[in-house]
Amino acid sequence: MSKKKFTEYLLDEGLLDKNSLQKVLDVHKKTKGSLVELLAKLGYIKEPQLVNALADYLSIPPIRILNIAIAKDVLALIPERIARENNILPIGKIGNAVTLAMADPLNVLAIDNVKKMTKCEVNPIIAPFSEIKEVISTQYSQAPVEAIEDIIKDHNVENLEIIKRSKKSETQEEAVVSIEEAPVIKFTNSLLERAVEDKTSDILIEPLEDVSRIRLRVDGLLKELEPFSKKIHPFVVSRIKVMCNLNIAEHRLPQEGRFRGKILNKDVDFRVSVLPTSMGEKIAIRVLDKTTALLNLDLLGFEDYVLRDMKEDSLKAHGLILTCGPTGAGKTTTLYSVLSHIHSPEKNIVTVEDPIEYQLKGINQVSINPAIDLTFASALRSILRQDPDIIMIGEIRDADTADMAIKSALTGHLVLSTLHTTTSAGSVTRLINMGVEPFLLSSTLIGVLTQRLVRLLCPECKEKIDMPKSVREKYLISEKAIIYKAKGCRRCHNTGYRGRVSLCEYLKVSHQIRSLINSSASQGSIKKQARSLGMRTLREDGIIKLEKGITTLEEVLKVTEPDEAIKKD
């Protein structure tokens, strides 16, 4: 093996530059795990190139394992959980030596653990991350989510009945014991593992007339899993309530809670909402995977011109920066990324949120509670007495919050917040309609980012298409650009897409824009002026990403509105 580090080898071979390496190392400090996997995950090196580089560096042969048959006694050498956590797979055993397919053979700790576990020598070989994950799911006997009826079949159903027959005199502790003993816990844990593995943003558990169904939101779209018997539904609800420390005896009122768990070796937060419906209690779980939420502005998919302006504006001493868009467009993630960019021990940063999505190290975060009159506006009044430099407000919902945000910006604080508007220029008219005086807004507003999320084409199966000239002219698509369409393969679950990226428009408030705000100009006038000064709209940003071959025209048109033509003098 070469004495130089693998990262040095990548630099020498020209597969990575120093700037990119430093960005990866910064992210790695926060997420830990495998540096090799992170390189592929962030897209700095494509998986095939990374596999070949590892093979050359370690002089270990690479292998394709998708169609390989693995004996059950070989699989049994390493539990499925360990295989998933370390991205390893035993594929053969001869005498006292196990052949181990590894995505990251530099992980000597995993090799040592396998040696201790199997009491065998380990011969590592290299296989792609994606193939190892796929083979683990197909070769191990236990499916990612077992049918709950199959789980219960092999257990004593009396345990479940204890919950069903619980009396008023039963204490919360006794109810917890009942649920912990039930096989429902196995089903719930399997569901959470499946959600984290599929990079799910939301889990919906819904009671219907005859059955209960589970739906997972992946890349913005819901996909349905196998339904389960409705008579089991109350036990699943009770299990989740216990995990959140909610009242399991309350079935008439909505409840909200959260819990945290280590799933597939990842720290994941789950935010839970329980809603009583005519068919029973519906559960909605927001999955907040800290390893996928890489809170780094450079990794959100923004174009260079947007990044430059946002980084420059976020370092200003005071003023108001807004992110806009519908629910689920990534606004809060962007604000967290801005905070991570500007955070330092010399700055006192305080946030007020509803609710807190991610705990940020070194930053003071406040969760509002309307039940005790702790609103955005009242929390802001107290925060201003805490000597903050930077304030993040989860959302400007009403006139009081808007007024406090403007006053905070006027008194020397940098304020970050979100607003539900469809365009950057529309946020100006929205705030004025809320009662903010135009002259106050023009003197405090620094910039407005509007964003949408579109699905990324699966790099493994995307196909080139011949786009008609008329379509290219209509949407101003370059004639030289290679355009792709979604096809579908096993890697992307036959959807043709894997992951999402932001489309955005950034309205940088110049002196010309300030003059228009001062005169209460229309949304159209502000947008026209901003475009003449170089602002690219959501549609234009989408076309750029289409020309780069990372998304489709259908995705861009789905989330953006057409722009008016700019008349050139």
mmCIF file of C-alpha atoms in Angstrom, residues 106-468:
data_model
loop_
_atom_site.group_PDB
_atom_site.id
_atom_site.type_symbol
_atom_site.label_atom_id
_atom_site.label_comp_id
_atom_site.label_asym_id
_atom_site.label_seq_id
_atom_site.Cartn_x
_atom_site.Cartn_y
_atom_site.Cartn_z
ATOM 1 C CA LEU A 106 -9.885 1.956 4.451
ATOM 2 C CA ASN A 107 -12.297 1.325 7.327
ATOM 3 C CA VAL A 108 -9.880 -0.812 9.367
ATOM 4 C CA LEU A 109 -12.182 -0.670 12.382
ATOM 5 C CA ALA A 110 -14.894 -2.533 10.456
ATOM 6 C CA ILE A 111 -12.366 -5.151 9.333
ATOM 7 C CA ASP A 112 -11.179 -5.684 12.927
ATOM 8 C CA ASN A 113 -14.781 -6.020 14.140
ATOM 9 C CA VAL A 114 -15.521 -8.666 11.491
ATOM 10 C CA LYS A 115 -12.372 -10.567 12.506
ATOM 11 C CA LYS A 116 -13.505 -10.615 16.149
ATOM 12 C CA MET A 117 -17.095 -11.476 15.247
ATOM 13 C CA THR A 118 -16.311 -14.320 12.842
ATOM 14 C CA LYS A 119 -12.970 -15.437 14.311
ATOM 15 C CA CYS A 120 -11.763 -15.583 10.701
ATOM 16 C CA GLU A 121 -9.229 -13.797 8.554
ATOM 17 C CA VAL A 122 -10.727 -11.133 6.278
ATOM 18 C CA ASN A 123 -9.950 -10.729 2.576
ATOM 19 C CA PRO A 124 -11.424 -7.332 1.598
ATOM 20 C CA ILE A 125 -12.527 -6.593 -1.949
ATOM 21 C CA ILE A 126 -14.016 -3.360 -3.280
ATOM 22 C CA ALA A 127 -17.633 -2.978 -4.423
ATOM 23 C CA PRO A 128 -19.741 0.150 -5.081
ATOM 24 C CA PHE A 129 -21.728 1.593 -2.149
ATOM 25 C CA SER A 130 -24.974 1.484 -4.110
ATOM 26 C CA GLU A 131 -24.574 -2.197 -5.043
ATOM 27 C CA ILE A 132 -23.762 -3.265 -1.480
ATOM 28 C CA LYS A 133 -26.881 -1.506 -0.158
ATOM 29 C CA GLU A 134 -29.047 -3.091 -2.834
ATOM 30 C CA VAL A 135 -27.701 -6.606 -2.267
ATOM 31 C CA ILE A 136 -28.113 -6.273 1.519
ATOM 32 C CA SER A 137 -31.803 -5.477 0.977
ATOM 33 C CA THR A 138 -32.359 -8.382 -1.409
ATOM 34 C CA GLN A 139 -30.123 -11.124 0.035
ATOM 35 C CA TYR A 140 -30.843 -10.910 3.742
ATOM 36 C CA SER A 141 -33.972 -12.824 4.674
ATOM 37 C CA GLN A 142 -35.681 -10.013 6.610
ATOM 38 C CA ALA A 143 -37.376 -7.426 4.398
ATOM 39 C CA PRO A 144 -36.892 -3.739 5.330
ATOM 40 C CA VAL A 145 -40.411 -3.625 6.743
ATOM 41 C CA GLU A 146 -42.011 -6.882 7.767
ATOM 42 C CA ALA A 147 -45.776 -7.185 7.573
ATOM 43 C CA ILE A 148 -47.000 -6.633 11.110
ATOM 44 C CA GLU A 149 -49.287 -9.666 10.892
ATOM 45 C CA ASP A 150 -46.206 -11.853 10.237
ATOM 46 C CA ILE A 151 -44.474 -10.391 13.276
ATOM 47 C CA ILE A 152 -47.473 -11.019 15.512
ATOM 48 C CA LYS A 153 -47.915 -14.577 14.219
ATOM 49 C CA ASP A 154 -44.795 -15.684 16.063
ATOM 50 C CA HIS A 155 -45.571 -13.796 19.284
ATOM 51 C CA ASN A 156 -48.066 -14.015 22.092
ATOM 52 C CA VAL A 157 -51.025 -11.853 21.009
ATOM 53 C CA GLU A 158 -52.038 -11.518 24.672
ATOM 54 C CA ASN A 159 -49.398 -8.791 24.928
ATOM 55 C CA LEU A 160 -51.335 -6.689 22.432
ATOM 56 C CA GLU A 161 -54.639 -7.280 24.155
ATOM 57 C CA ILE A 162 -53.287 -5.768 27.390
ATOM 58 C CA ILE A 163 -53.187 -2.399 25.671
ATOM 59 C CA LYS A 164 -56.634 -2.810 24.191
ATOM 60 C CA ARG A 165 -58.193 -3.649 27.548
ATOM 61 C CA SER A 166 -56.294 -0.974 29.486
ATOM 62 C CA LYS A 167 -58.483 0.509 32.221
ATOM 63 C CA LYS A 168 -58.632 4.049 33.493
ATOM 64 C CA SER A 169 -56.784 2.953 36.614
ATOM 65 C CA GLU A 170 -53.789 1.800 34.557
ATOM 66 C CA THR A 171 -50.870 4.180 34.973
ATOM 67 C CA GLN A 172 -48.822 5.645 32.135
ATOM 68 C CA GLU A 173 -45.857 3.498 33.281
ATOM 69 C CA GLU A 174 -47.935 0.298 33.085
ATOM 70 C CA ALA A 175 -49.111 1.223 29.609
ATOM 71 C CA VAL A 176 -45.510 1.807 28.545
ATOM 72 C CA VAL A 177 -44.539 -1.673 29.771
ATOM 73 C CA SER A 178 -47.438 -3.210 27.836
ATOM 74 C CA ILE A 179 -46.401 -1.575 24.616
ATOM 75 C CA GLU A 180 -42.697 -2.297 25.084
ATOM 76 C CA GLU A 181 -43.483 -6.001 25.423
ATOM 77 C CA ALA A 182 -45.521 -6.089 22.215
ATOM 78 C CA PRO A 183 -44.120 -7.104 18.801
ATOM 79 C CA VAL A 184 -45.432 -3.745 17.565
ATOM 80 C CA ILE A 185 -42.069 -2.309 18.636
ATOM 81 C CA LYS A 186 -40.325 -4.444 16.016
ATOM 82 C CA PHE A 187 -42.685 -3.263 13.289
ATOM 83 C CA THR A 188 -42.271 0.407 14.258
ATOM 84 C CA ASN A 189 -38.478 0.184 14.336
ATOM 85 C CA SER A 190 -38.443 -1.560 10.952
ATOM 86 C CA LEU A 191 -40.607 1.202 9.491
ATOM 87 C CA LEU A 192 -38.286 3.922 10.822
ATOM 88 C CA GLU A 193 -35.245 2.108 9.412
ATOM 89 C CA ARG A 194 -36.918 1.831 6.005
ATOM 90 C CA ALA A 195 -37.763 5.544 6.071
ATOM 91 C CA VAL A 196 -34.202 6.597 6.918
ATOM 92 C CA GLU A 197 -32.694 4.224 4.345
ATOM 93 C CA ASP A 198 -34.966 5.575 1.576
ATOM 94 C CA LYS A 199 -34.186 9.200 2.566
ATOM 95 C CA THR A 200 -37.834 9.799 3.420
ATOM 96 C CA SER A 201 -38.895 13.277 4.535
ATOM 97 C CA ASP A 202 -42.321 12.275 5.931
ATOM 98 C CA ILE A 203 -44.094 9.106 7.087
ATOM 99 C CA LEU A 204 -47.901 8.983 7.026
ATOM 100 C CA ILE A 205 -49.759 6.242 8.939
ATOM 101 C CA GLU A 206 -53.438 6.542 8.044
ATOM 102 C CA PRO A 207 -56.505 4.559 9.146
ATOM 103 C CA LEU A 208 -58.867 3.803 6.257
ATOM 104 C CA GLU A 209 -62.232 1.998 6.287
ATOM 105 C CA ASP A 210 -60.927 -1.594 6.256
ATOM 106 C CA VAL A 211 -57.133 -1.312 6.496
ATOM 107 C CA SER A 212 -54.420 1.109 7.583
ATOM 108 C CA ARG A 213 -51.908 2.325 5.042
ATOM 109 C CA ILE A 214 -48.367 3.670 5.235
ATOM 110 C CA ARG A 215 -47.054 6.234 2.792
ATOM 111 C CA LEU A 216 -43.505 7.595 2.563
ATOM 112 C CA ARG A 217 -42.645 10.933 0.953
ATOM 113 C CA VAL A 218 -39.432 10.494 -1.030
ATOM 114 C CA ASP A 219 -38.071 13.343 -3.173
ATOM 115 C CA GLY A 220 -41.343 15.198 -2.675
ATOM 116 C CA LEU A 221 -43.624 12.387 -3.908
ATOM 117 C CA LEU A 222 -45.646 9.943 -1.798
ATOM 118 C CA LYS A 223 -45.218 6.215 -2.338
ATOM 119 C CA GLU A 224 -47.461 3.634 -0.685
ATOM 120 C CA LEU A 225 -46.225 0.565 1.196
ATOM 121 C CA GLU A 226 -48.199 -2.588 1.881
ATOM 122 C CA PRO A 227 -51.293 -1.842 4.016
ATOM 123 C CA PHE A 228 -51.776 -3.600 7.353
ATOM 124 C CA SER A 229 -54.800 -4.735 9.370
ATOM 125 C CA LYS A 230 -56.741 -1.869 10.889
ATOM 126 C CA LYS A 231 -57.188 -3.731 14.185
ATOM 127 C CA ILE A 232 -53.429 -3.316 14.736
ATOM 128 C CA HIS A 233 -53.547 0.453 14.087
ATOM 129 C CA PRO A 234 -54.276 1.590 17.710
ATOM 130 C CA PHE A 235 -51.234 -0.330 18.963
ATOM 131 C CA VAL A 236 -48.908 1.314 16.435
ATOM 132 C CA VAL A 237 -50.305 4.738 17.401
ATOM 133 C CA SER A 238 -49.800 3.958 21.103
ATOM 134 C CA ARG A 239 -46.207 2.863 20.495
ATOM 135 C CA ILE A 240 -45.380 6.136 18.717
ATOM 136 C CA LYS A 241 -47.129 8.175 21.423
ATOM 137 C CA VAL A 242 -45.031 6.459 24.090
ATOM 138 C CA MET A 243 -41.841 7.252 22.155
ATOM 139 C CA CYS A 244 -42.892 10.934 22.163
ATOM 140 C CA ASN A 245 -44.066 10.875 25.799
ATOM 141 C CA LEU A 246 -47.595 11.859 24.718
ATOM 142 C CA ASN A 247 -50.879 10.971 26.441
ATOM 143 C CA ILE A 248 -51.854 7.526 25.086
ATOM 144 C CA ALA A 249 -55.305 7.786 26.680
ATOM 145 C CA GLU A 250 -56.224 10.914 24.673
ATOM 146 C CA HIS A 251 -57.883 10.069 21.342
ATOM 147 C CA ARG A 252 -60.071 13.137 20.745
ATOM 148 C CA LEU A 253 -57.558 15.989 20.547
ATOM 149 C CA PRO A 254 -54.548 16.558 18.253
ATOM 150 C CA GLN A 255 -51.154 16.050 19.877
ATOM 151 C CA GLU A 256 -47.599 16.935 18.863
ATOM 152 C CA GLY A 257 -44.273 15.597 20.044
ATOM 153 C CA ARG A 258 -40.831 14.493 18.988
ATOM 154 C CA PHE A 259 -38.276 11.817 19.706
ATOM 155 C CA ARG A 260 -34.708 11.073 18.730
ATOM 156 C CA GLY A 261 -33.099 7.783 17.784
ATOM 157 C CA LYS A 262 -29.973 6.216 16.343
ATOM 158 C CA ILE A 263 -31.203 4.547 13.158
ATOM 159 C CA LEU A 264 -28.766 2.707 10.862
ATOM 160 C CA ASN A 265 -25.915 4.337 12.791
ATOM 161 C CA LYS A 266 -27.329 7.825 12.159
ATOM 162 C CA ASP A 267 -28.654 10.368 14.651
ATOM 163 C CA VAL A 268 -32.192 11.125 13.472
ATOM 164 C CA ASP A 269 -34.877 13.397 14.935
ATOM 165 C CA PHE A 270 -38.538 12.553 14.375
ATOM 166 C CA ARG A 271 -41.278 15.182 14.695
ATOM 167 C CA VAL A 272 -44.708 13.647 15.269
ATOM 168 C CA SER A 273 -48.230 14.989 14.760
ATOM 169 C CA VAL A 274 -51.291 12.976 15.840
ATOM 170 C CA LEU A 275 -54.617 14.004 14.281
ATOM 171 C CA PRO A 276 -58.007 12.447 15.215
ATOM 172 C CA THR A 277 -60.013 11.581 12.062
ATOM 173 C CA SER A 278 -63.372 9.900 11.510
ATOM 174 C CA MET A 279 -61.565 6.577 10.897
ATOM 175 C CA GLY A 280 -59.134 6.822 13.807
ATOM 176 C CA GLU A 281 -55.935 8.669 14.683
ATOM 177 C CA LYS A 282 -53.658 9.625 11.794
ATOM 178 C CA ILE A 283 -49.908 9.878 12.428
ATOM 179 C CA ALA A 284 -47.589 12.166 10.461
ATOM 180 C CA ILE A 285 -43.868 11.864 11.195
ATOM 181 C CA ARG A 286 -41.314 14.340 9.832
ATOM 182 C CA VAL A 287 -37.927 12.622 9.478
ATOM 183 C CA LEU A 288 -35.015 14.941 10.210
ATOM 184 C CA ASP A 289 -31.890 13.008 9.287
ATOM 185 C CA LYS A 290 -28.893 15.076 10.374
ATOM 186 C CA THR A 291 -26.547 13.237 8.022
ATOM 187 C CA THR A 292 -28.570 14.136 4.917
ATOM 188 C CA ALA A 293 -29.202 17.706 6.073
ATOM 189 C CA LEU A 294 -25.711 18.954 5.278
ATOM 190 C CA LEU A 295 -26.166 22.533 6.453
ATOM 191 C CA ASN A 296 -23.642 24.075 4.095
ATOM 192 C CA LEU A 297 -24.498 26.778 1.561
ATOM 193 C CA ASP A 298 -22.026 25.327 -0.939
ATOM 194 C CA LEU A 299 -23.908 22.009 -1.012
ATOM 195 C CA LEU A 300 -27.474 23.236 -1.627
ATOM 196 C CA GLY A 301 -27.132 23.370 -5.405
ATOM 197 C CA PHE A 302 -27.241 27.183 -5.712
ATOM 198 C CA GLU A 303 -25.539 28.710 -8.737
ATOM 199 C CA ASP A 304 -22.293 30.628 -8.126
ATOM 200 C CA TYR A 305 -23.849 34.063 -8.630
ATOM 201 C CA VAL A 306 -26.488 33.357 -5.944
ATOM 202 C CA LEU A 307 -23.908 31.965 -3.525
ATOM 203 C CA ARG A 308 -21.700 35.006 -3.991
ATOM 204 C CA ASP A 309 -24.490 37.486 -3.259
ATOM 205 C CA MET A 310 -25.908 35.516 -0.315
ATOM 206 C CA LYS A 311 -22.543 35.061 1.378
ATOM 207 C CA GLU A 312 -21.746 38.740 0.905
ATOM 208 C CA ASP A 313 -25.116 39.909 2.269
ATOM 209 C CA SER A 314 -25.107 37.498 5.222
ATOM 210 C CA LEU A 315 -21.927 39.103 6.551
ATOM 211 C CA LYS A 316 -23.532 42.551 6.835
ATOM 212 C CA ALA A 317 -23.871 43.936 10.372
ATOM 213 C CA HIS A 318 -27.606 44.629 10.239
ATOM 214 C CA GLY A 319 -30.648 44.337 8.013
ATOM 215 C CA LEU A 320 -33.276 41.793 6.965
ATOM 216 C CA ILE A 321 -32.729 38.720 4.748
ATOM 217 C CA LEU A 322 -35.771 36.649 3.724
ATOM 218 C CA THR A 323 -36.243 33.210 2.178
ATOM 219 C CA CYS A 324 -39.581 32.595 0.461
ATOM 220 C CA GLY A 325 -41.508 29.723 -1.034
ATOM 221 C CA PRO A 326 -44.193 27.150 -0.206
ATOM 222 C CA THR A 327 -44.001 24.620 2.624
ATOM 223 C CA GLY A 328 -41.312 22.019 1.965
ATOM 224 C CA ALA A 329 -39.283 24.193 -0.423
ATOM 225 C CA GLY A 330 -36.159 24.102 1.793
ATOM 226 C CA LYS A 331 -36.440 27.622 3.271
ATOM 227 C CA THR A 332 -35.472 26.637 6.834
ATOM 228 C CA THR A 333 -32.584 24.470 5.616
ATOM 229 C CA THR A 334 -31.251 27.481 3.709
ATOM 230 C CA LEU A 335 -31.481 29.708 6.799
ATOM 231 C CA TYR A 336 -29.720 27.083 8.923
ATOM 232 C CA SER A 337 -26.997 26.912 6.267
ATOM 233 C CA VAL A 338 -26.602 30.703 6.361
ATOM 234 C CA LEU A 339 -26.287 30.548 10.169
ATOM 235 C CA SER A 340 -23.644 27.813 9.864
ATOM 236 C CA HIS A 341 -21.762 30.010 7.373
ATOM 237 C CA ILE A 342 -21.708 33.114 9.583
ATOM 238 C CA HIS A 343 -21.509 31.440 13.010
ATOM 239 C CA SER A 344 -18.460 32.188 15.132
ATOM 240 C CA PRO A 345 -17.751 32.440 18.901
ATOM 241 C CA GLU A 346 -17.674 36.235 18.569
ATOM 242 C CA LYS A 347 -21.342 36.378 17.493
ATOM 243 C CA ASN A 348 -24.390 35.932 19.713
ATOM 244 C CA ILE A 349 -26.975 34.129 17.571
ATOM 245 C CA VAL A 350 -30.525 33.451 18.786
ATOM 246 C CA THR A 351 -33.353 31.752 16.881
ATOM 247 C CA VAL A 352 -37.089 31.590 17.559
ATOM 248 C CA GLU A 353 -38.798 28.713 15.730
ATOM 249 C CA ASP A 354 -42.027 26.705 15.510
ATOM 250 C CA PRO A 355 -40.813 24.059 16.069
ATOM 251 C CA ILE A 356 -37.028 23.691 16.242
ATOM 252 C CA GLU A 357 -36.081 21.354 13.401
ATOM 253 C CA TYR A 358 -32.360 20.872 14.038
ATOM 254 C CA GLN A 359 -30.302 21.619 17.131
ATOM 255 C CA LEU A 360 -27.416 23.844 16.039
ATOM 256 C CA LYS A 361 -24.251 23.669 18.112
ATOM 257 C CA GLY A 362 -23.319 26.941 19.795
ATOM 258 C CA ILE A 363 -26.587 28.688 18.839
ATOM 259 C CA ASN A 364 -29.385 29.582 21.271
ATOM 260 C CA GLN A 365 -32.733 28.275 19.974
ATOM 261 C CA VAL A 366 -36.195 29.098 21.340
ATOM 262 C CA SER A 367 -39.346 27.126 20.493
ATOM 263 C CA ILE A 368 -42.601 29.109 20.577
ATOM 264 C CA ASN A 369 -45.573 27.908 22.626
ATOM 265 C CA PRO A 370 -48.842 29.778 21.900
ATOM 266 C CA ALA A 371 -50.567 27.910 24.762
ATOM 267 C CA ILE A 372 -48.588 30.018 27.250
ATOM 268 C CA ASP A 373 -48.545 33.119 25.010
ATOM 269 C CA LEU A 374 -44.963 32.556 23.874
ATOM 270 C CA THR A 375 -45.385 33.761 20.282
ATOM 271 C CA PHE A 376 -42.847 34.924 17.713
ATOM 272 C CA ALA A 377 -43.485 38.554 18.637
ATOM 273 C CA SER A 378 -43.334 38.063 22.440
ATOM 274 C CA ALA A 379 -40.223 35.877 22.173
ATOM 275 C CA LEU A 380 -38.540 38.522 20.011
ATOM 276 C CA ARG A 381 -39.138 41.192 22.650
ATOM 277 C CA SER A 382 -37.280 39.085 25.196
ATOM 278 C CA ILE A 383 -34.554 38.069 22.738
ATOM 279 C CA LEU A 384 -33.711 41.731 22.078
ATOM 280 C CA ARG A 385 -32.785 42.036 25.775
ATOM 281 C CA GLN A 386 -30.306 39.142 25.367
ATOM 282 C CA ASP A 387 -27.778 41.251 23.423
ATOM 283 C CA PRO A 388 -28.039 39.278 20.141
ATOM 284 C CA ASP A 389 -26.014 40.047 17.011
ATOM 285 C CA ILE A 390 -28.031 37.812 14.717
ATOM 286 C CA ILE A 391 -31.680 36.727 15.054
ATOM 287 C CA MET A 392 -33.437 34.031 13.053
ATOM 288 C CA ILE A 393 -37.250 34.090 13.050
ATOM 289 C CA GLY A 394 -38.829 30.830 11.860
ATOM 290 C CA GLU A 395 -41.595 32.598 9.942
ATOM 291 C CA ILE A 396 -43.166 36.051 9.626
ATOM 292 C CA ARG A 397 -46.857 35.194 9.922
ATOM 293 C CA ASP A 398 -48.515 38.378 11.142
ATOM 294 C CA ALA A 399 -48.194 42.132 11.488
ATOM 295 C CA ASP A 400 -46.756 41.962 15.041
ATOM 296 C CA THR A 401 -43.934 39.633 14.011
ATOM 297 C CA ALA A 402 -43.224 41.701 10.875
ATOM 298 C CA ASP A 403 -43.094 44.881 12.986
ATOM 299 C CA MET A 404 -40.677 43.308 15.496
ATOM 300 C CA ALA A 405 -38.473 41.935 12.696
ATOM 301 C CA ILE A 406 -38.191 45.377 11.056
ATOM 302 C CA LYS A 407 -37.502 47.093 14.401
ATOM 303 C CA SER A 408 -34.821 44.506 15.214
ATOM 304 C CA ALA A 409 -33.124 45.134 11.857
ATOM 305 C CA LEU A 410 -33.332 48.900 12.386
ATOM 306 C CA THR A 411 -31.672 48.682 15.807
ATOM 307 C CA GLY A 412 -28.483 47.064 14.537
ATOM 308 C CA HIS A 413 -29.287 43.355 14.280
ATOM 309 C CA LEU A 414 -29.038 41.012 11.311
ATOM 310 C CA VAL A 415 -32.447 39.319 11.018
ATOM 311 C CA LEU A 416 -33.119 36.170 8.985
ATOM 312 C CA SER A 417 -36.638 34.890 8.402
ATOM 313 C CA THR A 418 -39.022 33.075 6.044
ATOM 314 C CA LEU A 419 -42.166 34.307 4.313
ATOM 315 C CA HIS A 420 -44.840 32.462 2.329
ATOM 316 C CA THR A 421 -44.788 34.225 -1.039
ATOM 317 C CA THR A 422 -44.313 32.858 -4.552
ATOM 318 C CA THR A 423 -41.723 35.378 -5.839
ATOM 319 C CA SER A 424 -38.974 37.538 -4.375
ATOM 320 C CA ALA A 425 -40.631 40.754 -5.543
ATOM 321 C CA GLY A 426 -43.931 39.543 -4.081
ATOM 322 C CA SER A 427 -42.404 39.457 -0.589
ATOM 323 C CA VAL A 428 -42.075 43.249 -0.679
ATOM 324 C CA THR A 429 -45.757 43.834 -1.417
ATOM 325 C CA ARG A 430 -46.691 41.137 1.124
ATOM 326 C CA LEU A 431 -44.848 42.928 3.944
ATOM 327 C CA ILE A 432 -46.320 46.285 2.952
ATOM 328 C CA ASN A 433 -49.800 44.707 2.995
ATOM 329 C CA MET A 434 -49.017 43.468 6.520
ATOM 330 C CA GLY A 435 -48.612 47.075 7.585
ATOM 331 C CA VAL A 436 -44.851 47.628 7.289
ATOM 332 C CA GLU A 437 -44.113 51.207 6.213
ATOM 333 C CA PRO A 438 -42.362 51.270 2.796
ATOM 334 C CA PHE A 439 -39.624 53.643 4.012
ATOM 335 C CA LEU A 440 -38.798 51.282 6.905
ATOM 336 C CA LEU A 441 -38.734 48.243 4.608
ATOM 337 C CA SER A 442 -36.525 49.962 2.025
ATOM 338 C CA SER A 443 -33.980 50.898 4.704
ATOM 339 C CA THR A 444 -33.772 47.406 6.255
ATOM 340 C CA LEU A 445 -34.278 44.810 3.500
ATOM 341 C CA ILE A 446 -30.973 43.375 2.216
ATOM 342 C CA GLY A 447 -32.057 40.499 -0.002
ATOM 343 C CA VAL A 448 -34.827 37.980 -0.721
ATOM 344 C CA LEU A 449 -34.249 34.398 -1.840
ATOM 345 C CA THR A 450 -37.171 32.475 -3.361
ATOM 346 C CA GLN A 451 -36.707 28.773 -3.910
ATOM 347 C CA ARG A 452 -38.377 25.573 -5.104
ATOM 348 C CA LEU A 453 -37.184 21.969 -5.094
ATOM 349 C CA VAL A 454 -36.972 19.852 -8.247
ATOM 350 C CA ARG A 455 -36.008 16.198 -8.537
ATOM 351 C CA LEU A 456 -32.540 15.261 -9.788
ATOM 352 C CA LEU A 457 -32.198 12.837 -12.688
ATOM 353 C CA CYS A 458 -30.788 9.447 -11.749
ATOM 354 C CA PRO A 459 -27.232 9.526 -13.173
ATOM 355 C CA GLU A 460 -27.305 5.771 -13.798
ATOM 356 C CA CYS A 461 -30.254 5.620 -16.194
ATOM 357 C CA LYS A 462 -30.965 9.087 -17.610
ATOM 358 C CA GLU A 463 -31.331 9.122 -21.405
ATOM 359 C CA LYS A 464 -30.525 11.779 -23.998
ATOM 360 C CA ILE A 465 -33.444 13.116 -26.011
ATOM 361 C CA ASP A 466 -33.728 15.132 -29.204
ATOM 362 C CA MET A 467 -35.630 18.222 -28.125
ATOM 363 C CA PRO A 468 -37.527 19.932 -30.966
#
